[in-house]
Amino acid sequence: MTAVGFRAQLVDEIRQYAAALADSYRTDEPVYTKTRGGRIKLVGVHAEQHDGLLVQLDDVAVHGVTSSDDVAGARPVPQSRPPGTWEAVALGVEIDAEVAGWCDVLGLPSRNSLQADVRQLAGAAGEPRIVSDDQAAALCRAMRSWRTRAQAQIGWTRDPYRPRATCPVVTCGQPGLLRVDLIRRAAYCIGCQSVWDDVDGSIRVLAEHITAQTEARAVTSVRLRSGWSGHGGAWTQPNG
Ligand SMILES: [Zn+2]
């Protein structure tokens, strides 16, 4: 590929990341109904407006998330934020600082809005006199990292299943730290950063662990903990 073509591809990629971070977008969900004959018929399209990732991240950071666990009243946490919220705050601060650093390096005046600064960085990427090829490549990596981290943070904190079970990693062992994404079949401990997923089948072992604790509350965590050693590596050391 020519240098010009490569640069154009970089700019294109940068603009896609910037749009995901800073721009709101619309999704159109088809709405179906079942006819009396039992057939599925398209009846319309439900349009929904979504915020860009940075606004969503800010939302998680500022307002936290409510979980069905909290509403149930069994574990009231008045005025507390879920622990995951602080990670969202930290990530927001980090991205903010990195974006400001990029504006500074490129001599762009701050627009006083993170979204506006991300957009102006993407705009500047198309100007070789402002952004060199090396800088464009580095900016692309930075944008991708902001996008991926924001996505992961929102995904993990927005609507995970929060079992009351303890983390099965022996060195962690705290209750209330597990976050389970039922759709992705993956789980994460916000305490020790351990990850369970379907790649190595560890998510099934975790599911059994959660089920056992949920169904047999009377069993003490000490007894369960002593039983974990038999499950092998996935439980005793973070694999994330
Ligand atoms: Zn843990």
XYZ file of C-alpha atoms and ligand atoms in Angstrom:
241
model
C 0.000 0.000 0.000
C 1.220 3.517 -0.705
C 2.153 5.833 2.137
C -0.769 8.043 1.199
C -3.162 5.089 1.204
C -1.880 3.912 4.553
C -2.290 7.374 6.023
C -5.835 7.607 4.660
C -6.663 4.279 6.285
C -5.251 5.465 9.627
C -7.298 8.655 9.480
C -10.376 6.634 8.659
C -9.775 4.348 11.640
C -9.118 7.309 13.952
C -12.406 8.909 12.880
C -14.341 5.714 13.561
C -12.924 5.498 17.098
C -13.548 9.199 17.682
C -17.154 8.825 16.537
C -17.709 5.852 18.856
C -16.255 7.851 21.746
C -17.799 11.253 21.157
C -20.910 10.970 18.984
C -24.359 9.722 19.797
C -25.781 7.148 17.458
C -29.123 5.634 16.543
C -30.099 2.011 16.394
C -33.100 0.675 14.545
C -34.571 -2.478 16.050
C -37.123 -4.280 13.918
C -40.350 -5.053 15.780
C -42.132 -8.277 14.951
C -45.517 -9.710 15.767
C -47.000 -13.153 15.414
C -49.993 -13.440 13.127
C -52.987 -15.660 13.932
C -51.595 -18.100 11.446
C -48.467 -18.348 13.572
C -46.283 -16.452 11.150
C -43.800 -13.789 12.130
C -44.545 -10.409 10.606
C -42.492 -7.222 10.681
C -44.694 -4.450 12.089
C -42.255 -1.602 12.390
C -38.892 -0.293 13.450
C -38.086 0.972 16.911
C -35.467 3.723 16.743
C -33.377 4.434 19.808
C -30.807 7.166 20.399
C -27.640 6.178 22.269
C -24.927 8.383 23.749
C -21.311 8.081 22.708
C -19.016 6.009 24.921
C -17.574 8.985 26.819
C -21.028 10.163 27.894
C -21.965 6.609 28.872
C -18.745 6.283 30.863
C -19.452 9.572 32.597
C -22.939 8.325 33.355
C -21.620 5.200 35.006
C -19.038 7.242 36.919
C -21.413 9.929 38.187
C -24.633 8.051 38.789
C -23.352 4.576 39.356
C -25.559 1.698 38.516
C -28.385 0.164 40.449
C -28.473 -3.561 40.685
C -31.447 -5.750 41.336
C -29.563 -7.019 44.391
C -29.685 -3.577 45.967
C -33.368 -3.090 45.211
C -34.239 -6.377 46.868
C -33.261 -4.828 50.184
C -31.384 -7.869 51.394
C -28.146 -6.008 51.126
C -28.923 -2.313 51.515
C -26.054 -0.018 50.642
C -27.360 3.487 51.338
C -25.724 6.222 49.294
C -22.978 3.905 48.262
C -21.762 3.529 44.736
C -21.017 0.133 43.359
C -17.257 -0.417 43.465
C -17.098 -0.627 39.684
C -18.052 3.044 39.535
C -14.667 4.120 40.835
C -12.960 2.289 38.010
C -15.146 4.257 35.603
C -14.153 7.498 37.335
C -10.473 6.576 37.142
C -10.721 5.662 33.477
C -12.551 8.899 32.680
C -9.800 10.918 34.373
C -7.127 8.954 32.536
C -8.690 9.429 29.103
C -9.264 13.107 29.851
C -5.575 13.592 30.701
C -4.369 11.669 27.646
C -6.661 13.618 25.310
C -5.452 16.916 26.828
C -1.855 15.719 26.377
C -2.486 15.024 22.691
C -4.087 18.446 22.138
C -1.077 20.007 23.846
C 1.483 18.098 21.761
C -0.298 19.033 18.526
C -0.756 22.652 19.565
C -4.549 22.482 19.496
C -6.428 24.756 21.898
C -8.623 22.886 24.375
C -12.295 23.118 23.523
C -13.344 22.655 27.161
C -15.193 19.459 26.362
C -13.682 16.013 26.165
C -15.963 15.129 23.251
C -15.012 18.259 21.331
C -11.320 17.603 21.944
C -11.615 14.012 20.717
C -13.384 15.295 17.590
C -10.758 17.951 16.922
C -7.983 15.349 17.298
C -9.728 13.208 14.679
C -10.070 16.266 12.448
C -6.403 17.186 12.862
C -5.361 13.624 11.956
C -6.366 14.442 8.376
C -3.865 17.339 8.263
C -0.302 16.108 7.617
C 1.040 19.566 8.464
C -0.337 19.231 12.002
C -0.022 15.495 12.560
C 2.964 13.556 11.209
C 2.560 9.976 9.969
C 4.188 8.641 13.143
C 1.922 10.782 15.282
C -1.117 9.610 13.343
C -0.177 5.989 14.003
C 0.313 6.712 17.719
C -2.927 8.692 17.900
C -4.737 5.784 16.269
C -3.393 3.407 18.938
C -4.421 5.850 21.674
C -7.941 6.255 20.255
C -8.342 2.487 19.961
C -7.244 2.060 23.560
C -9.694 4.722 24.811
C -12.495 3.128 22.813
C -11.744 -0.422 23.973
C -11.267 0.462 27.630
C -14.413 2.610 27.732
C -16.402 -0.143 26.051
C -15.144 -2.760 28.490
C -15.764 -0.542 31.518
C -19.311 0.278 30.434
C -20.004 -3.331 29.538
C -18.830 -4.596 32.889
C -20.504 -1.975 35.013
C -23.725 -1.267 33.151
C -25.762 -4.341 33.849
C -23.819 -7.297 35.173
C -25.234 -10.023 37.373
C -23.809 -9.449 40.865
C -24.014 -12.659 42.817
C -23.525 -12.437 46.563
C -21.147 -15.379 46.356
C -17.554 -14.904 47.374
C -14.732 -14.720 44.873
C -13.344 -18.250 44.625
C -9.738 -17.124 44.314
C -8.253 -18.120 47.673
C -6.168 -14.993 48.075
C -9.247 -12.821 47.404
C -12.296 -14.656 48.758
C -14.441 -11.544 49.244
C -18.204 -11.537 48.761
C -19.949 -9.138 46.386
C -17.032 -8.606 44.031
C -18.044 -10.927 41.207
C -19.510 -9.398 38.058
C -20.992 -11.861 35.630
C -21.890 -11.064 32.052
C -24.468 -13.712 31.264
C -24.634 -12.929 27.572
C -20.905 -13.006 26.984
C -20.542 -15.954 29.372
C -17.722 -14.233 31.151
C -17.093 -13.055 34.695
C -14.743 -10.707 36.401
C -13.734 -10.046 40.013
C -13.403 -6.336 40.692
C -11.229 -7.192 43.712
C -8.483 -9.368 42.284
C -9.124 -8.765 38.533
C -9.530 -12.483 37.851
C -11.417 -13.389 34.698
C -13.520 -16.458 33.989
C -14.745 -17.207 30.518
C -15.770 -19.843 28.058
C -12.374 -20.040 26.379
C -10.987 -22.354 29.050
C -14.367 -23.441 30.421
C -13.659 -21.756 33.755
C -17.009 -19.922 33.583
C -18.804 -23.249 34.149
C -16.767 -23.951 37.268
C -17.578 -20.464 38.520
C -21.266 -21.017 37.774
C -21.222 -24.190 39.870
C -19.487 -22.339 42.669
C -22.081 -19.539 42.621
C -24.960 -21.995 42.467
C -23.572 -23.982 45.382
C -23.191 -20.865 47.531
C -26.558 -19.455 46.569
C -28.428 -22.679 47.226
C -26.603 -23.608 50.397
C -26.143 -20.366 52.283
C -25.742 -22.307 55.488
C -22.471 -23.718 54.328
C -19.788 -21.456 55.630
C -17.453 -19.779 53.245
C -14.572 -21.308 55.158
C -15.739 -24.801 54.310
C -16.279 -23.896 50.681
C -12.904 -22.274 50.493
C -11.192 -25.434 51.703
C -12.993 -27.304 48.946
C -11.727 -25.051 46.181
C -8.207 -26.334 46.235
C -9.459 -29.480 44.542
C -10.670 -27.535 41.510
C -7.232 -26.768 40.262
C -5.497 -23.759 38.866
C -8.433 -21.768 37.614
C -9.536 -21.105 41.167
C -6.264 -20.617 42.910
C -4.647 -18.092 40.659
C -5.940 -15.221 38.579
C -5.929 -16.235 34.964
C -6.858 -12.888 33.594
Zn -11.413 -11.932 43.548
